Short mmCIF file of C-alpha atoms and ligand atoms in Angstrom, two decimals:
data_model
loop_
_atom_site.label_atom_id
_atom_site.label_comp_id
_atom_site.label_asym_id
_atom_site.label_seq_id
_atom_site.Cartn_x
_atom_site.Cartn_y
_atom_site.Cartn_z
CA MET A 1 49.51 134.64 341.39
CA ASN A 2 48.18 138.15 342.03
CA LEU A 3 47.61 140.85 339.45
CA ASN A 4 50.95 142.63 339.86
CA SER A 5 53.04 139.50 339.68
CA ALA A 6 50.92 138.30 336.76
CA ILE A 7 51.72 141.45 334.85
CA GLU A 8 55.39 141.32 335.79
CA SER A 9 55.75 137.69 334.83
CA ALA A 10 53.96 138.34 331.57
CA SER A 11 56.90 140.33 330.19
CA PRO A 12 56.97 139.04 326.63
CA PRO A 13 60.06 137.72 324.88
CA ARG A 14 61.43 140.22 322.41
CA ASN A 15 61.25 139.63 318.66
CA ASN A 16 58.43 137.13 319.00
CA ARG A 17 55.39 139.03 317.92
CA ALA A 18 52.88 136.19 318.38
CA ALA A 19 54.09 135.52 321.92
CA ASP A 20 54.07 139.26 322.65
CA ARG A 21 50.53 139.49 321.49
CA ARG A 22 49.39 136.42 323.41
CA GLN A 23 50.94 137.66 326.64
CA PHE A 24 49.49 141.07 326.14
CA LEU A 25 46.03 139.75 325.39
CA LYS A 26 46.23 137.70 328.58
CA GLN A 27 47.07 140.84 330.52
CA ALA A 28 44.23 142.67 328.81
CA ALA A 29 41.87 139.80 329.70
CA LEU A 30 42.93 139.97 333.33
CA ALA A 31 42.64 143.75 333.40
CA ALA A 32 39.13 143.59 331.92
CA ALA A 33 38.08 140.97 334.49
CA THR A 34 39.65 142.99 337.30
CA GLY A 35 37.80 146.14 336.26
CA VAL A 36 34.46 144.38 336.14
CA ALA A 37 35.08 142.52 339.42
CA ALA A 38 35.97 145.78 341.18
CA ARG A 39 32.97 147.59 339.78
CA ARG A 40 30.51 144.82 340.58
CA ALA A 41 31.81 144.34 344.10
CA GLN A 42 31.22 147.98 345.01
CA ALA A 43 28.06 148.83 346.92
CA VAL A 44 28.51 152.38 345.63
CA PRO A 45 29.22 152.50 341.89
CA LEU A 46 32.69 153.61 340.94
CA PRO A 47 32.81 156.83 338.92
CA ILE A 48 32.23 156.22 335.26
CA VAL A 49 35.37 156.77 333.24
CA GLN A 50 34.77 157.48 329.59
CA SER A 51 36.55 154.94 327.46
CA PRO A 52 38.23 156.55 324.45
CA ASP A 53 36.70 156.00 321.05
CA THR A 54 39.96 154.63 319.70
CA GLU A 55 43.20 153.62 321.36
CA THR A 56 46.13 151.45 320.38
CA ASP A 57 47.76 149.35 323.06
CA GLU A 58 51.42 148.43 323.32
CA ALA A 59 50.90 145.16 321.45
CA GLY A 60 49.60 147.14 318.49
CA VAL A 61 45.98 146.09 318.99
CA THR A 62 43.66 148.98 318.15
CA TRP A 63 40.55 149.16 320.32
CA GLN A 64 37.44 150.83 319.02
CA LYS A 65 33.91 151.15 320.33
CA ALA A 66 30.98 149.62 318.50
CA PRO A 67 27.40 148.61 319.20
CA CYS A 68 26.59 144.92 319.35
CA ARG A 69 24.22 144.28 316.47
CA PHE A 70 22.80 140.95 317.56
CA CYS A 71 19.81 142.23 319.51
CA GLY A 72 18.10 145.43 320.51
CA THR A 73 19.66 145.76 323.96
CA GLY A 74 22.41 147.90 322.53
CA CYS A 75 25.40 146.66 324.52
CA HIS A 76 28.60 148.61 323.98
CA VAL A 77 31.44 146.48 322.63
CA ARG A 78 35.16 147.20 322.47
CA VAL A 79 36.65 145.60 319.38
CA GLY A 80 40.38 144.91 319.18
CA THR A 81 41.85 144.79 315.67
CA LEU A 82 45.31 143.99 314.42
CA ASP A 83 46.44 144.12 310.79
CA GLY A 84 42.88 144.79 309.74
CA ARG A 85 41.42 141.76 311.54
CA VAL A 86 39.40 141.49 314.71
CA VAL A 87 41.43 139.67 317.36
CA ALA A 88 39.59 140.38 320.64
CA ILE A 89 36.27 141.50 322.05
CA GLN A 90 35.34 142.93 325.41
CA GLY A 91 32.36 144.66 326.92
CA ASP A 92 32.73 148.39 327.49
CA GLN A 93 33.05 148.98 331.22
CA ALA A 94 32.03 152.61 330.78
CA ALA A 95 28.67 151.62 329.31
CA GLU A 96 25.74 151.82 331.70
CA VAL A 97 23.70 149.34 329.70
CA ASN A 98 26.10 146.41 329.97
CA LYS A 99 28.81 147.52 332.46
CA GLY A 100 31.63 145.60 330.82
CA LEU A 101 29.70 142.41 330.14
CA LEU A 102 28.29 140.88 326.97
CA CYS A 103 26.22 137.81 326.34
CA VAL A 104 27.58 134.88 324.35
CA LYS A 105 26.31 136.38 321.09
CA GLY A 106 28.04 139.67 321.81
CA TYR A 107 31.37 137.94 322.34
CA HIS A 108 31.06 136.49 318.85
CA VAL A 109 30.50 139.74 316.94
CA GLY A 110 34.13 139.57 315.85
CA ALA A 111 34.44 135.86 315.11
CA ALA A 112 31.18 135.94 313.17
CA LEU A 113 32.89 138.08 310.55
CA TYR A 114 35.19 135.23 309.64
CA GLY A 115 32.81 132.28 309.65
CA LYS A 116 33.34 130.01 306.65
CA ASP A 117 29.59 129.93 305.98
CA ARG A 118 29.09 133.67 306.28
CA LEU A 119 27.14 135.21 303.43
CA THR A 120 29.32 137.91 301.92
CA HIS A 121 26.92 139.01 299.21
CA PRO A 122 23.16 138.98 298.75
CA MET A 123 21.75 135.70 297.43
CA ARG A 124 18.39 134.59 296.12
CA ARG A 125 16.56 131.59 297.42
CA GLN A 126 16.08 128.86 294.84
CA GLY A 127 13.73 126.18 296.06
CA ARG A 128 14.59 125.21 299.60
CA PHE A 129 18.13 126.48 299.47
CA LEU A 130 19.94 129.72 298.81
CA GLY A 131 20.76 130.08 295.16
CA ALA A 132 24.15 129.33 293.76
CA TYR A 133 24.51 132.72 292.19
CA HIS A 134 24.55 136.02 293.96
CA VAL A 135 22.54 139.13 293.33
CA GLY A 136 24.76 142.14 292.99
CA GLY A 137 24.64 145.89 292.58
CA SER A 138 21.55 147.49 291.18
CA HIS A 139 20.05 144.09 290.37
CA ARG A 140 19.46 143.35 294.02
CA HIS A 141 17.65 146.65 294.38
CA HIS A 142 15.49 145.82 291.38
CA ARG A 143 14.67 142.42 292.81
CA ALA A 144 13.70 143.96 296.14
CA ALA A 145 11.72 146.65 294.35
CA ASP A 146 9.84 143.91 292.48
CA HIS A 147 8.60 142.82 295.87
CA GLY A 148 7.43 146.25 296.89
CA GLY A 149 10.51 147.23 298.82
CA THR A 150 11.04 150.74 297.52
CA GLY A 151 10.81 152.26 300.99
CA ALA A 152 13.45 149.87 302.24
CA ILE A 153 15.67 150.60 299.24
CA ARG A 154 15.50 154.33 299.88
CA HIS A 155 16.34 153.64 303.52
CA LEU A 156 19.30 151.50 302.51
CA ARG A 157 20.63 154.11 300.11
CA LEU A 158 20.29 156.93 302.58
CA ARG A 159 21.53 155.22 305.71
CA SER A 160 23.60 152.37 304.35
CA VAL A 161 25.56 149.94 306.48
CA ASP A 162 28.27 152.38 307.48
CA HIS A 163 25.81 154.34 309.57
CA PRO A 164 27.00 154.25 313.20
CA GLY A 165 23.73 152.76 314.33
CA GLY A 166 24.21 150.23 311.51
CA ILE A 167 21.66 147.80 312.85
CA CYS A 168 18.77 148.60 310.52
CA GLY A 169 20.57 148.46 307.18
CA PRO A 170 21.99 144.95 307.45
CA LYS A 171 18.84 143.57 309.02
CA ILE A 172 16.60 144.98 306.28
CA HIS A 173 19.08 143.73 303.73
CA GLU A 174 18.99 140.23 305.16
CA GLY A 175 15.24 140.36 305.54
CA TRP A 176 14.59 141.29 301.92
CA LEU A 177 17.26 139.33 300.20
CA VAL A 178 17.62 136.12 302.18
CA GLN A 179 13.97 135.34 302.83
CA MET B 1 44.18 130.33 321.18
CA PRO B 2 41.17 131.24 323.27
CA ILE B 3 42.12 133.77 325.92
CA SER B 4 39.33 134.78 328.26
CA GLY B 5 38.85 137.20 331.12
CA LEU B 6 36.42 135.82 333.69
CA VAL B 7 34.87 137.12 336.89
CA LEU B 8 33.98 134.38 339.37
CA THR B 9 31.36 134.97 342.02
CA ILE B 10 32.39 133.05 345.11
CA ASP B 11 29.91 131.69 347.62
CA HIS B 12 30.78 133.92 350.57
CA GLU B 13 28.53 131.93 352.90
CA GLN B 14 30.93 128.99 352.75
CA PRO B 15 33.86 129.53 355.12
CA ASP B 16 37.24 129.92 353.49
CA SER B 17 35.69 129.61 350.04
CA LEU B 18 37.92 132.19 348.31
CA ARG B 19 41.09 130.50 349.50
CA GLN B 20 39.80 127.11 348.38
CA VAL B 21 38.94 128.43 344.93
CA VAL B 22 42.33 130.10 344.53
CA ALA B 23 44.03 126.87 345.65
CA ALA B 24 42.03 124.85 343.12
CA LEU B 25 42.79 127.32 340.31
CA ALA B 26 46.49 127.30 341.18
CA GLU B 27 46.63 123.69 340.00
CA ARG B 28 45.57 124.69 336.50
CA PRO B 29 48.48 126.22 334.55
CA GLU B 30 46.03 127.69 332.02
CA VAL B 31 44.64 129.98 334.71
CA THR B 32 46.12 133.28 335.92
CA VAL B 33 44.44 134.43 339.11
CA GLY B 34 44.01 138.15 339.58
CA GLU B 35 42.65 140.25 342.38
CA SER B 36 39.53 139.59 344.41
CA PHE B 37 36.98 142.20 345.46
CA GLY B 38 34.55 140.88 348.02
CA CYS B 39 32.97 137.81 346.50
CA LYS B 40 34.28 138.62 343.01
CA LEU B 41 37.50 137.10 341.73
CA ALA B 42 39.14 138.13 338.45
CA ILE B 43 40.98 135.48 336.44
CA ALA B 44 42.38 135.05 332.92
CA THR B 45 42.50 131.73 331.08
CA ASP B 46 44.71 130.80 328.15
CA THR B 47 44.10 127.51 326.36
CA GLU B 48 45.20 126.01 323.07
CA ARG B 49 41.80 125.12 321.63
CA ALA B 50 38.16 126.08 322.01
CA GLU B 51 37.22 122.61 323.32
CA VAL B 52 39.85 122.86 326.06
CA ASP B 53 38.55 126.33 326.88
CA ARG B 54 35.00 125.01 327.21
CA GLY B 55 36.18 122.13 329.40
CA LEU B 56 38.09 124.49 331.65
CA ARG B 57 35.07 126.80 331.94
CA ALA B 58 32.87 123.83 332.89
CA TRP B 59 35.43 122.71 335.46
CA ILE B 60 35.49 126.17 337.03
CA GLU B 61 31.71 126.38 337.10
CA ALA B 62 31.58 122.98 338.80
CA LEU B 63 33.78 124.10 341.70
CA PRO B 64 31.47 123.93 344.74
CA GLN B 65 32.45 127.40 345.95
CA VAL B 66 31.80 129.10 342.59
CA VAL B 67 28.22 130.27 342.17
CA HIS B 68 28.56 132.17 338.88
CA VAL B 69 31.04 132.88 336.08
CA ASP B 70 30.87 136.08 334.03
CA VAL B 71 32.85 136.44 330.81
CA THR B 72 34.38 139.88 330.33
CA PHE B 73 36.90 139.40 327.52
CA ILE B 74 37.55 137.00 324.67
CA ALA B 75 40.46 136.85 322.23
CA PHE B 76 40.46 134.42 319.33
CA ASP B 77 43.45 135.48 317.31
CA SER B 78 44.86 132.08 316.29
CA ASP B 79 41.45 130.55 315.66
CA MET B 80 41.03 133.08 312.91
CA GLU B 81 44.46 132.46 311.45
CA VAL B 82 43.34 128.89 310.76
CA ALA B 83 40.44 130.26 308.74
CA ARG B 84 42.56 132.74 306.77
S1 SF4 C 201 25.73 141.49 323.87
FE1 SF4 C 201 23.93 140.15 323.85
S2 SF4 C 201 22.38 141.29 325.04
FE2 SF4 C 201 23.98 142.77 324.42
S3 SF4 C 201 23.23 143.69 322.48
FE3 SF4 C 201 24.58 141.93 321.97
S4 SF4 C 201 23.19 140.18 321.73
FE4 SF4 C 201 22.07 141.77 322.83
#
């Protein structure tokens, strides 16, 4: 089956939102692979097309750009969300650093949010294991300050985790509060 | 519901390798074959579970004419619904 017939045959049944979404995601997967294949097969690079910061596709999936936070390479990720949840991940083809590809960690930046064992609040180590109670609000700052972390606290307060480069905040947080 | 976009690099030194790969993939209903560009072939896969997805990926990588598989897209919608 070629691309055109794949897209034609992927016409989703009406009033079945899950099937719609599945078919559309399959089309999006094929389109992403096609874009990367075309780009990588060219001896001369194709012109870079800026991918929009935010766009919503016909299945209602909203795509936004984000940095991968799992290492310092800085790959550009496109994150697809639906009803407030991440449903798909792709590399940003417009990004020079990763040209539409991600490593296995990058493809899990979305799924990692929903892991059952994900820490959702700071915790203190008790003995060999993380403590059963969590450290919240100003208390966590006091605990970190007890350990000489005032510089890190100031950094956290100023830059916080909603900073677009949000790689430092979470990592310092984890470093101080999980170790 | 793992849905993946993959780019296969085909061994262009083997004669007729692209046709053989496309013929092999055509036997797998989970695979939608897209366009090829030189030695690069775009495909999408749609499987019911992550283990099936991994098995399919391993099967593709083991095809003698396939020298490399790049992942370009992953969707995991239903996997997350289980964890809701
Ligand atoms: S996708 Fe992989 S290589 Fe790229 S920034 Fe993320 S972890 Fe690093």
